[in-house]
Tab-separated table of C-alpha atoms in Angstrom:
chain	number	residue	atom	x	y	z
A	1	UNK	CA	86.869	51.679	18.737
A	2	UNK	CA	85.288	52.009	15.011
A	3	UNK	CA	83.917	48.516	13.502
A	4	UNK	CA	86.037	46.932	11.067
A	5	UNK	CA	85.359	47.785	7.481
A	6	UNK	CA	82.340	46.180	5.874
A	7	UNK	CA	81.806	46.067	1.308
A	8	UNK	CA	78.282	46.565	-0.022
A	9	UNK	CA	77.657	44.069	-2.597
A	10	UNK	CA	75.016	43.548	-4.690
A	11	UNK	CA	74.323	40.157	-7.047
A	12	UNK	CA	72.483	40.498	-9.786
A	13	UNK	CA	70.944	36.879	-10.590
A	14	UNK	CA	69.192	34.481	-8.046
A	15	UNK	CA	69.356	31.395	-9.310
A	16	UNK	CA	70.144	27.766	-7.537
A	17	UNK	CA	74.500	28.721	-8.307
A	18	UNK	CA	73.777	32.031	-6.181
A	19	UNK	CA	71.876	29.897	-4.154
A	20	UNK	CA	74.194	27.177	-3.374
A	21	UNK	CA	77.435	28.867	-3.432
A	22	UNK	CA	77.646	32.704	-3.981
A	23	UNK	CA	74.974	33.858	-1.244
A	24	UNK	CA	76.396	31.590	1.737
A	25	UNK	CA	79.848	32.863	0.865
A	26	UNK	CA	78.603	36.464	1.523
A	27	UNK	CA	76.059	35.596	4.068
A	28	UNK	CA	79.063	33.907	5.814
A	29	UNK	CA	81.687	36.513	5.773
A	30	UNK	CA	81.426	39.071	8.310
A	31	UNK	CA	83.225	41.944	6.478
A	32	UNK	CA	80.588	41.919	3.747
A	33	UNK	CA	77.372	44.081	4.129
A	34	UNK	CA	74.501	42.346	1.298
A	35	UNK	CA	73.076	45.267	0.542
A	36	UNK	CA	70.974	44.440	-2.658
A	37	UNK	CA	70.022	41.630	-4.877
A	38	UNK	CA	68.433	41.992	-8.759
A	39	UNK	CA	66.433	39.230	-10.616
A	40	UNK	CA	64.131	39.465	-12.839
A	41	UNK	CA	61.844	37.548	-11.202
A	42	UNK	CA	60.780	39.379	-8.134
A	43	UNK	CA	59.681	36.287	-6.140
A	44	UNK	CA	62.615	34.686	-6.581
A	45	UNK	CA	65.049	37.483	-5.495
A	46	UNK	CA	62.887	38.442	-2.721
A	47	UNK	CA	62.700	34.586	-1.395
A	48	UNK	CA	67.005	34.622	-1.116
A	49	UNK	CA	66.505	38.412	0.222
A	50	UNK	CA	64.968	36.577	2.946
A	51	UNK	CA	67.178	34.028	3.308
A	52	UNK	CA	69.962	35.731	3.578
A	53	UNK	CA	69.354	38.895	4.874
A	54	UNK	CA	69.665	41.176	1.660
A	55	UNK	CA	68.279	44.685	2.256
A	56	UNK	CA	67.085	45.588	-0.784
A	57	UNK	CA	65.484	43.982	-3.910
A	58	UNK	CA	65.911	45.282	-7.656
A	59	UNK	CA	64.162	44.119	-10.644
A	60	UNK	CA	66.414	46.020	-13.044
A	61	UNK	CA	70.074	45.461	-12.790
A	62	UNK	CA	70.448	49.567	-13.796
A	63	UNK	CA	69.156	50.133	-10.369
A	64	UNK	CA	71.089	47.835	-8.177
A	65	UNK	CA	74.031	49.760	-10.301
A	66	UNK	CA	72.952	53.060	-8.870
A	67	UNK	CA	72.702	52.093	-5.619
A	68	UNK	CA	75.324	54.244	-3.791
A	69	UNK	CA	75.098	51.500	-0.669
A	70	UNK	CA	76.789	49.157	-3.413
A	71	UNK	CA	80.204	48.746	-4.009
A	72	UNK	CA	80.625	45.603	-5.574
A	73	UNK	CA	78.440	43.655	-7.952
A	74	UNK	CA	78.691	39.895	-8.536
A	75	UNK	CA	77.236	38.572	-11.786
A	76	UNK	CA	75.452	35.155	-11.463
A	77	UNK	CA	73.419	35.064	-14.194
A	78	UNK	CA	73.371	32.767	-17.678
A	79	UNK	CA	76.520	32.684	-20.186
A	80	UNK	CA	75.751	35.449	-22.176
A	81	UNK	CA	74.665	38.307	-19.822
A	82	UNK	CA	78.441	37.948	-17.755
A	83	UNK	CA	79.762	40.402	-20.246
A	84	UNK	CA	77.610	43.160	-20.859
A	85	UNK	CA	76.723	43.055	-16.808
A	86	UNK	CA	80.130	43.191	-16.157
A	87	UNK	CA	80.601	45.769	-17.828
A	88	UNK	CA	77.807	47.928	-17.323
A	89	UNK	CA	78.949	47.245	-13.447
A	90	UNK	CA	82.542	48.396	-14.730
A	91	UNK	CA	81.454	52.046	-16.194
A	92	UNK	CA	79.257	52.316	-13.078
A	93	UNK	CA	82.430	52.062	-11.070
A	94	UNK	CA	81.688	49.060	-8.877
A	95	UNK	CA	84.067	46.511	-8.365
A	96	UNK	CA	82.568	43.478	-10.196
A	97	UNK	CA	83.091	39.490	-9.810
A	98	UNK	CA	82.105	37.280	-12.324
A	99	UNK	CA	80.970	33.730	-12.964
A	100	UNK	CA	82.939	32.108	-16.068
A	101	UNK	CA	83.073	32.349	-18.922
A	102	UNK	CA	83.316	35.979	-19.013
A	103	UNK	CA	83.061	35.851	-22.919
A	104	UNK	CA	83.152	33.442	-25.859
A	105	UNK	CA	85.796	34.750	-27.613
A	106	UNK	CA	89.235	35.731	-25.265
A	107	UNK	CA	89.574	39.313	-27.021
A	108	UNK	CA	86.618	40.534	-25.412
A	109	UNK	CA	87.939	39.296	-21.967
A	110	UNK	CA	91.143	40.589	-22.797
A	111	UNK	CA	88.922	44.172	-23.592
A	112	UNK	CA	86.860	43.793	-20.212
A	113	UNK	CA	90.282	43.500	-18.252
A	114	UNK	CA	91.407	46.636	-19.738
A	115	UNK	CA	88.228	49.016	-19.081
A	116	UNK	CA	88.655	47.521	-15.365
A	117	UNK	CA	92.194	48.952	-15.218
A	118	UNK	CA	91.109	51.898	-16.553
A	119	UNK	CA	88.189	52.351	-14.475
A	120	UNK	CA	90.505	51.336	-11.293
A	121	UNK	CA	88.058	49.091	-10.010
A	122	UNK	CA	88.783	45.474	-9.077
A	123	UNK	CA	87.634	42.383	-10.547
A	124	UNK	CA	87.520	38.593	-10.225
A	125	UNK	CA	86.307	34.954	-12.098
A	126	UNK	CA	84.477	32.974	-10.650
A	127	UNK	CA	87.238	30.031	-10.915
A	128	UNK	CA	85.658	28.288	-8.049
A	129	UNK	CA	88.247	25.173	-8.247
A	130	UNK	CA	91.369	27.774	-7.319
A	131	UNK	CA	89.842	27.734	-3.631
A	132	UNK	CA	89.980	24.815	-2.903
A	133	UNK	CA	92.134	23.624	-0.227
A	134	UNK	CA	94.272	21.183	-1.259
A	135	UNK	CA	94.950	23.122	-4.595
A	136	UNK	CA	95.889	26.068	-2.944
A	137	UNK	CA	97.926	23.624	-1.080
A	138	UNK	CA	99.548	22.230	-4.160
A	139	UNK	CA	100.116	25.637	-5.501
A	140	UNK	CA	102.215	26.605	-2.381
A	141	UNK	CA	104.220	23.771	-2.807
A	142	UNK	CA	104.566	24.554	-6.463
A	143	UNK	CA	106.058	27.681	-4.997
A	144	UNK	CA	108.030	26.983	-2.350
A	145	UNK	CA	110.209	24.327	-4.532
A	146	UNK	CA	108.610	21.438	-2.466
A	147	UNK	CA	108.239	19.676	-5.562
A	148	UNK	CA	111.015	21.064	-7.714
A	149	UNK	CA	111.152	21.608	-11.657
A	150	UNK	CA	107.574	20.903	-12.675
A	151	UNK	CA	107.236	18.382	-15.815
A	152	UNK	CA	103.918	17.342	-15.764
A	153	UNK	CA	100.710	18.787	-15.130
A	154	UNK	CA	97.667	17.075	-15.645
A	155	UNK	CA	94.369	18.374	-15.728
A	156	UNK	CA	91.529	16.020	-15.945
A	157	UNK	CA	87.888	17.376	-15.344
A	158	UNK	CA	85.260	14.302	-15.819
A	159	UNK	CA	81.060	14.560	-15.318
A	160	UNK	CA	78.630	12.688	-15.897
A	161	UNK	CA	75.040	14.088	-15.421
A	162	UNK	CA	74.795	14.079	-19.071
A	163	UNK	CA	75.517	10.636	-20.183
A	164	UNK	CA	71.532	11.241	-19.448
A	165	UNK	CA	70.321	12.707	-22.953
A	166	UNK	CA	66.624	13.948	-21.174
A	167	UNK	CA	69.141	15.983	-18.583
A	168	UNK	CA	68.714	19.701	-20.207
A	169	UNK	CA	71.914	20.482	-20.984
A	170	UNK	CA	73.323	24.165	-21.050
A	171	UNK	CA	76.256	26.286	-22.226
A	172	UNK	CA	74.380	25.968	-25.821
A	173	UNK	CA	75.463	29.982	-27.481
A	174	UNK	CA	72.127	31.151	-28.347
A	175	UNK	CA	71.269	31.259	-32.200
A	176	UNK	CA	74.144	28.171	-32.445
A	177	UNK	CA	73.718	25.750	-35.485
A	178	UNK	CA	73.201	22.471	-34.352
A	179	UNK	CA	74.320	20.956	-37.118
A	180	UNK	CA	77.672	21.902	-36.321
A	181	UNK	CA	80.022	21.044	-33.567
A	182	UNK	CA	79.252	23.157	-30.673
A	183	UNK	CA	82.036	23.907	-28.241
A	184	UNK	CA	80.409	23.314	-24.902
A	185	UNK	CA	82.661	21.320	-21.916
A	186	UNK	CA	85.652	22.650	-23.563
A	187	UNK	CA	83.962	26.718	-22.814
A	188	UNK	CA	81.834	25.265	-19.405
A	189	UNK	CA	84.165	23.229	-17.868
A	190	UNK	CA	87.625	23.343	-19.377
A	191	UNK	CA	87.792	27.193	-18.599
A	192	UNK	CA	88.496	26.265	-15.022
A	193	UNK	CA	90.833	23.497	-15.837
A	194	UNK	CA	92.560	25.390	-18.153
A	195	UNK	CA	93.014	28.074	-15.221
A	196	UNK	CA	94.152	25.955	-12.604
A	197	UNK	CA	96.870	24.252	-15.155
A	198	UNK	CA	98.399	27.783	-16.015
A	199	UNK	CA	98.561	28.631	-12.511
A	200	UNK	CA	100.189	25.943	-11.551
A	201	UNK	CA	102.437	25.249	-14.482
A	202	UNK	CA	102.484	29.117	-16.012
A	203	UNK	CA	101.847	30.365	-19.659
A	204	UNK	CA	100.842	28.272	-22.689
A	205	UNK	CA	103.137	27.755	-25.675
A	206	UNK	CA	101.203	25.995	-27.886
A	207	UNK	CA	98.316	23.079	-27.621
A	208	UNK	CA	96.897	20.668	-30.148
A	209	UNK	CA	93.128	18.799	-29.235
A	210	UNK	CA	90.457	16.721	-30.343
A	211	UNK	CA	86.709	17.469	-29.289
A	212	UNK	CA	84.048	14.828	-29.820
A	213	UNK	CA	80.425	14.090	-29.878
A	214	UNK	CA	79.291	10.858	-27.798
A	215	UNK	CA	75.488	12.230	-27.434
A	216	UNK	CA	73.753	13.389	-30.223
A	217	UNK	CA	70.577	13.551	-29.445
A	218	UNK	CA	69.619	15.173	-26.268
A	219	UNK	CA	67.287	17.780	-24.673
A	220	UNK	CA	68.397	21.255	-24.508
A	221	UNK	CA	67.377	24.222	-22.365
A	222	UNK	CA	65.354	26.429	-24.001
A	223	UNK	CA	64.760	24.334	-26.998
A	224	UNK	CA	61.057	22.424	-24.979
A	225	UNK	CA	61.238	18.653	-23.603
A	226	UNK	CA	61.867	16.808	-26.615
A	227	UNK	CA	64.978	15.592	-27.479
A	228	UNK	CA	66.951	17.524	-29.851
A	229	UNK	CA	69.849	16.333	-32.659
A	230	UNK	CA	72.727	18.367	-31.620
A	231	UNK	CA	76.227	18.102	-32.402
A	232	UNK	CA	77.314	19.437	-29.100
A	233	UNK	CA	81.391	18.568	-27.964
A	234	UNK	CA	80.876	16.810	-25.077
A	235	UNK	CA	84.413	15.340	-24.831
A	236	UNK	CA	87.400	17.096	-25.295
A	237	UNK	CA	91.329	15.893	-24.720
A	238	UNK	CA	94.229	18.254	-25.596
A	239	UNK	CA	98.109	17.904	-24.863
A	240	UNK	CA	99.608	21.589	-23.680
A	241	UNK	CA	103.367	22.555	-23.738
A	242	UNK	CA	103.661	25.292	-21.870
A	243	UNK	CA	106.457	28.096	-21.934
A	244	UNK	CA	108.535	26.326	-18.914
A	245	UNK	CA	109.103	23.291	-20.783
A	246	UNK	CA	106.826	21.565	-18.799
A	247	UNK	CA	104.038	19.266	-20.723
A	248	UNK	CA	100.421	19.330	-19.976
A	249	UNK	CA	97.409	16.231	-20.428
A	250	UNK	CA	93.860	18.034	-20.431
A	251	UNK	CA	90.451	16.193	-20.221
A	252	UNK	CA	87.122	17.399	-19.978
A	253	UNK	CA	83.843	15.784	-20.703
A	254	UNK	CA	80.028	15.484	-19.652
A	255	UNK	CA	79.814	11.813	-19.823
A	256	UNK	CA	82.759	10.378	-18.122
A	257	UNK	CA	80.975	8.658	-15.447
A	258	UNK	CA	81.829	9.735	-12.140
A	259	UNK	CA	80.623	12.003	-9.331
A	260	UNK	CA	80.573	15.833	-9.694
A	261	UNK	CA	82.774	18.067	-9.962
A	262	UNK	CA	85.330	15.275	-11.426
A	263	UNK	CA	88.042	17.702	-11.217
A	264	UNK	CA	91.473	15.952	-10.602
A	265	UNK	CA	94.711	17.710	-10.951
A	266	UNK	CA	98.154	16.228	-10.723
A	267	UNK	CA	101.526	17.150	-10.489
A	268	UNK	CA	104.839	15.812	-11.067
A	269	UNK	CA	107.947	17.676	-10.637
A	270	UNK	CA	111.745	16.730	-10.062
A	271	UNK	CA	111.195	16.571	-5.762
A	272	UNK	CA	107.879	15.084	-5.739
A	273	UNK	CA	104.535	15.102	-6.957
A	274	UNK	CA	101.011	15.669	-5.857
A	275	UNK	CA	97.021	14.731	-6.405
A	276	UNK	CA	94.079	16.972	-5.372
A	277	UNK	CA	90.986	15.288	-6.147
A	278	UNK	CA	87.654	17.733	-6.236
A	279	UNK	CA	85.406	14.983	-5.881
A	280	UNK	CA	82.376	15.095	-3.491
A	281	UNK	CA	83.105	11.358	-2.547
A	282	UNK	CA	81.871	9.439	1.067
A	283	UNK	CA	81.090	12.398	3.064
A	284	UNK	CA	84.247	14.526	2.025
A	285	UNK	CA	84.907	17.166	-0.880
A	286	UNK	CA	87.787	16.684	-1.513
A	287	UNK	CA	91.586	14.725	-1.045
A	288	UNK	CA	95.022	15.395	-1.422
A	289	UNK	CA	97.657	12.859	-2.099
A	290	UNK	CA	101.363	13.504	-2.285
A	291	UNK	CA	104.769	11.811	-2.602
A	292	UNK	CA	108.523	12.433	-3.241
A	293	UNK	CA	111.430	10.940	-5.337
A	294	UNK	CA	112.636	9.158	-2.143
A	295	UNK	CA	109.123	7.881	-1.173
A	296	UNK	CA	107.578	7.115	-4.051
A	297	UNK	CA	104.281	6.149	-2.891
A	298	UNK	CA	101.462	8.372	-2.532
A	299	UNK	CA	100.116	9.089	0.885
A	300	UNK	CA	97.361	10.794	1.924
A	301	UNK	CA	97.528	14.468	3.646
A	302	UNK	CA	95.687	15.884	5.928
A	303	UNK	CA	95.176	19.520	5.794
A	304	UNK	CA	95.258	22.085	9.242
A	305	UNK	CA	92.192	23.693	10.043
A	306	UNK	CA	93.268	26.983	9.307
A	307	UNK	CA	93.430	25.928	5.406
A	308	UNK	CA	89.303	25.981	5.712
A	309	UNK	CA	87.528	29.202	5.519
A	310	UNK	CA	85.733	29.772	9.093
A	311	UNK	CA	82.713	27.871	9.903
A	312	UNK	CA	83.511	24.676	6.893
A	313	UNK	CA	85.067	21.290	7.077
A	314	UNK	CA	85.876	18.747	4.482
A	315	UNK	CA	82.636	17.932	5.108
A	316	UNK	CA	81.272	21.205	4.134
A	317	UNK	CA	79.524	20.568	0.362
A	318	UNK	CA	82.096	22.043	-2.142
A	319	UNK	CA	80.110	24.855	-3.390
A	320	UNK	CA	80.051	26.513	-0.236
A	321	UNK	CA	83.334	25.144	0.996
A	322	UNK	CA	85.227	26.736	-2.308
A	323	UNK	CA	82.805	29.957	-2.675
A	324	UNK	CA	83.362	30.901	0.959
A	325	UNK	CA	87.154	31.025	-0.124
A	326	UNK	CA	86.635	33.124	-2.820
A	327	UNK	CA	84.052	35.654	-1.577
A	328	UNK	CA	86.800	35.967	1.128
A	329	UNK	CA	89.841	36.433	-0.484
A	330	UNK	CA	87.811	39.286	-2.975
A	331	UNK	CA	86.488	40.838	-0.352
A	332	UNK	CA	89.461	40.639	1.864
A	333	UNK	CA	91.747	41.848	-1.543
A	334	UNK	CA	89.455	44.759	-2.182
A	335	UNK	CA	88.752	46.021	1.667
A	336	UNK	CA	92.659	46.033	2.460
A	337	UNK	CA	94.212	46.401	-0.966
A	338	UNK	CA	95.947	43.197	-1.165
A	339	UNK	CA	97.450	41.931	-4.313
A	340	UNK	CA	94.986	40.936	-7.068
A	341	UNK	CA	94.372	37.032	-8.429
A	342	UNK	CA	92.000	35.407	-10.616
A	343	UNK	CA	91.238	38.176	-12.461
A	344	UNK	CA	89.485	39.105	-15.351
A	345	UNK	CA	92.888	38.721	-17.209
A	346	UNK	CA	93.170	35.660	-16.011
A	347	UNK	CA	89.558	34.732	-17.268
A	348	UNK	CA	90.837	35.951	-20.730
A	349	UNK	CA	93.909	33.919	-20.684
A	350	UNK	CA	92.302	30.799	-20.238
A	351	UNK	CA	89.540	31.863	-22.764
A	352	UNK	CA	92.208	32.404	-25.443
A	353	UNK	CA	93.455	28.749	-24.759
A	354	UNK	CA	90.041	27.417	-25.010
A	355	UNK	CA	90.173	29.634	-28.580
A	356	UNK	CA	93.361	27.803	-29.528
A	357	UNK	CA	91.738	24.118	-28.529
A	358	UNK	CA	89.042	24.704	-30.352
A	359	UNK	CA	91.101	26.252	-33.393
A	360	UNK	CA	93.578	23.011	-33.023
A	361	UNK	CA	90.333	20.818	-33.260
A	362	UNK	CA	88.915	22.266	-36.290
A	363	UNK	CA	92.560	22.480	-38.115
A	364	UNK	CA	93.691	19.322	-36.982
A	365	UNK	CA	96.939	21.334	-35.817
A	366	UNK	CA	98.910	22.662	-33.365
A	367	UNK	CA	98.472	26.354	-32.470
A	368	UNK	CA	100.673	28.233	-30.587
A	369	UNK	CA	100.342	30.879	-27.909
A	370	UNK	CA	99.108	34.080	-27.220
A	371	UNK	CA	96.976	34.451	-29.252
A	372	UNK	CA	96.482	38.208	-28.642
A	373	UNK	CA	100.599	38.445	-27.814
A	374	UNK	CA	99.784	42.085	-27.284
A	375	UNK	CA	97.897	41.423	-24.003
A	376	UNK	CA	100.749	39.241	-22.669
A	377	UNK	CA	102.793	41.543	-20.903
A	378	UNK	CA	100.196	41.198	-17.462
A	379	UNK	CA	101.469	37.742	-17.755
A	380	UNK	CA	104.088	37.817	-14.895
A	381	UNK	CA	101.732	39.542	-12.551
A	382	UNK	CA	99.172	37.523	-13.343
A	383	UNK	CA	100.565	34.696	-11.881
């Protein structure tokens, strides 16, 4: 009997994210062979080679690349590397997963998702929130009509770490003028929201927001220890009307105070209605609350094992608990040729409604959807 099927990958980046969340997920999965890893900083690639049992060690992401023993590359590495890497991984023929955002501006998403096609290689965002779960959960009763016509979905993602100003805070574009409003938990944060909202309620007509500044002075990385007067958005709201008919309530800040990740999504349809709270809260990462037109009031619901990847709990912490979904359904999607989600076009479509936000905000408007209504037509696959 031959063993089952095993994907080199290689990550290029190891920092405390791979750390935390990517690594375990591969290191956990037994149809995934870690072939190579690519920082550069040898000692700290080499001390996660060791950890997890990567074979090889690269200093220049060219050479992980070439690695024939490599199939797939996973980008964990700052803001504005996950493009050109993911590219670069794209032309080299490697299926190629990438943390968010993929770019700052949705037509260069929208041009990464393409050259994958092209290529015929596979990609996926690092969404981490879609697997989790009770959203999962929520999204199969979404479709299976267990809660009917959707009308509301709210999205609400709310962190506080940086109600400290001396916490360095990140997502800052390099070369960005401070004395301007800099889109930053609208891009870091609100790209995932923005994701799981679509997926659960479909495509974006139009959206009108505000964005705000409650910190201005604070220290940023890269810029030393001192604190710094920035005008960074650390507080944004939006309303969303999507092409269903169904309405939309988006939050996302840095310094509403709660514990991390804050996320909280909600659903109300014309059967019932649902909660999933991603918050790492007395021992547990997460809950999931839900209740019908008949029985009004919310209960809580317990989830079967089998809804866990192997080896976690709700005890598990969430980076793990979620990554280990993700590395598994990507490597799962790619080794047996399963149908594709949370893509790179689905990074771009929530990228082009972070665009319109931040459009609205400036303009003091609405602004309707697609933006780039030639790329739409992935739309129904997409979902």
């Amino acid at each position: 009997m031959s063993a089952p099927a095993r994907l080199g990958v290689g990550v290029i980046g190891a920092h405390a994210w791979a750390e935390s969340a990517h690594l375990p997920g591969y290191a956990a999965h037994d149809r995934v062979d870690l072939v190579a890893i690519c920082d550069t900083v040898p000692e700290r690639a080499q001390r996660l080679a060791e950890r997890f049992g990567v074979r090889r060690v690269y200093t220049d992401y060219r050479d992980l690349l070439a690695d024939p023993e490599v199939q797939m590359v996973d980008v964990c590495t700052p803001t504005e590397t996950h493009l050109p890497l993911s590219l670069a991984a794209i032309a080299a023929g490697k299926h190629v997963l990438s943390e968010k955002p993929l770019a700052h501006d949705a037509a260069d998403a929208f041009m990464a998702a393409r050259k994958a096609r092209e290529a015929g290689v596979r990609t996926k965002l690092g969404f981490t929130f879609r697997y989790s779960p009770a959203i999962r959960q929520i999204h199969r009763w979404i479709r299976d009509g267990t809660l009917g016509e959707i009308y509301h979905v709210h999205g609400l993602e709310q962190n506080s770490q940086f109600l400290d100003p001396h916490y360095p805070l990140r997502q800052v574009p390099s070369g960005a003028d401070f004395a301007q409003l800099i889109p930053s938990s609208v891009v870091g944060y609100g790209s995932h929201l923005l994701d799981l909202v679509r997926w659960c309620a479909g495509e974006y007509r139009s959206v009108i927001g505000s964005m705000s500044n409650f910190v201005p002075r604070r220290v940023v990385r890269g810029y030393g220890e001192n604190l710094q007067d920035i005008r960074v958005e650390d507080g944004t709201v939006a309303l969303a009307e999507f092409e269903s008919g169904a309405q939309g309530i988006l939050q996302t800040s840095y310094v509403a105070v709660g514990n991390y990740p804050g996320v909280e999504l909600r659903v109300y349809g014309s059967k019932g209605a649902a909660v999933a709270r991603l918050v790492e809260e007395n021992g547990v990462a997460e809950t999931l609350r839900f209740a019908t037109a008949d029985q009004v009031e919310f209960r809580d619901v317990a989830l079967p094992e089998s809804a866990y990847p192997p080896g976690t709990t709700l005890h598990t912490p969430w980076p793990e608990l979620y990554y280990r979904n993700l590395v598994r359904h990507f490597v799962d999607e790619i080794l047996d040729g399963t149908p594709e989600e949370c893509t790179f076009y689905d990074g771009a479509k929530s990228q082009e409604v972070v665009n319109a936000i931040v459009q609205s905000a400036t303009g003091r408007r609405w602004v309707d959807l697609p933006l780039y209504p030639e790329e739409h037509a992935e739309s129904a696959a997409a979902l």
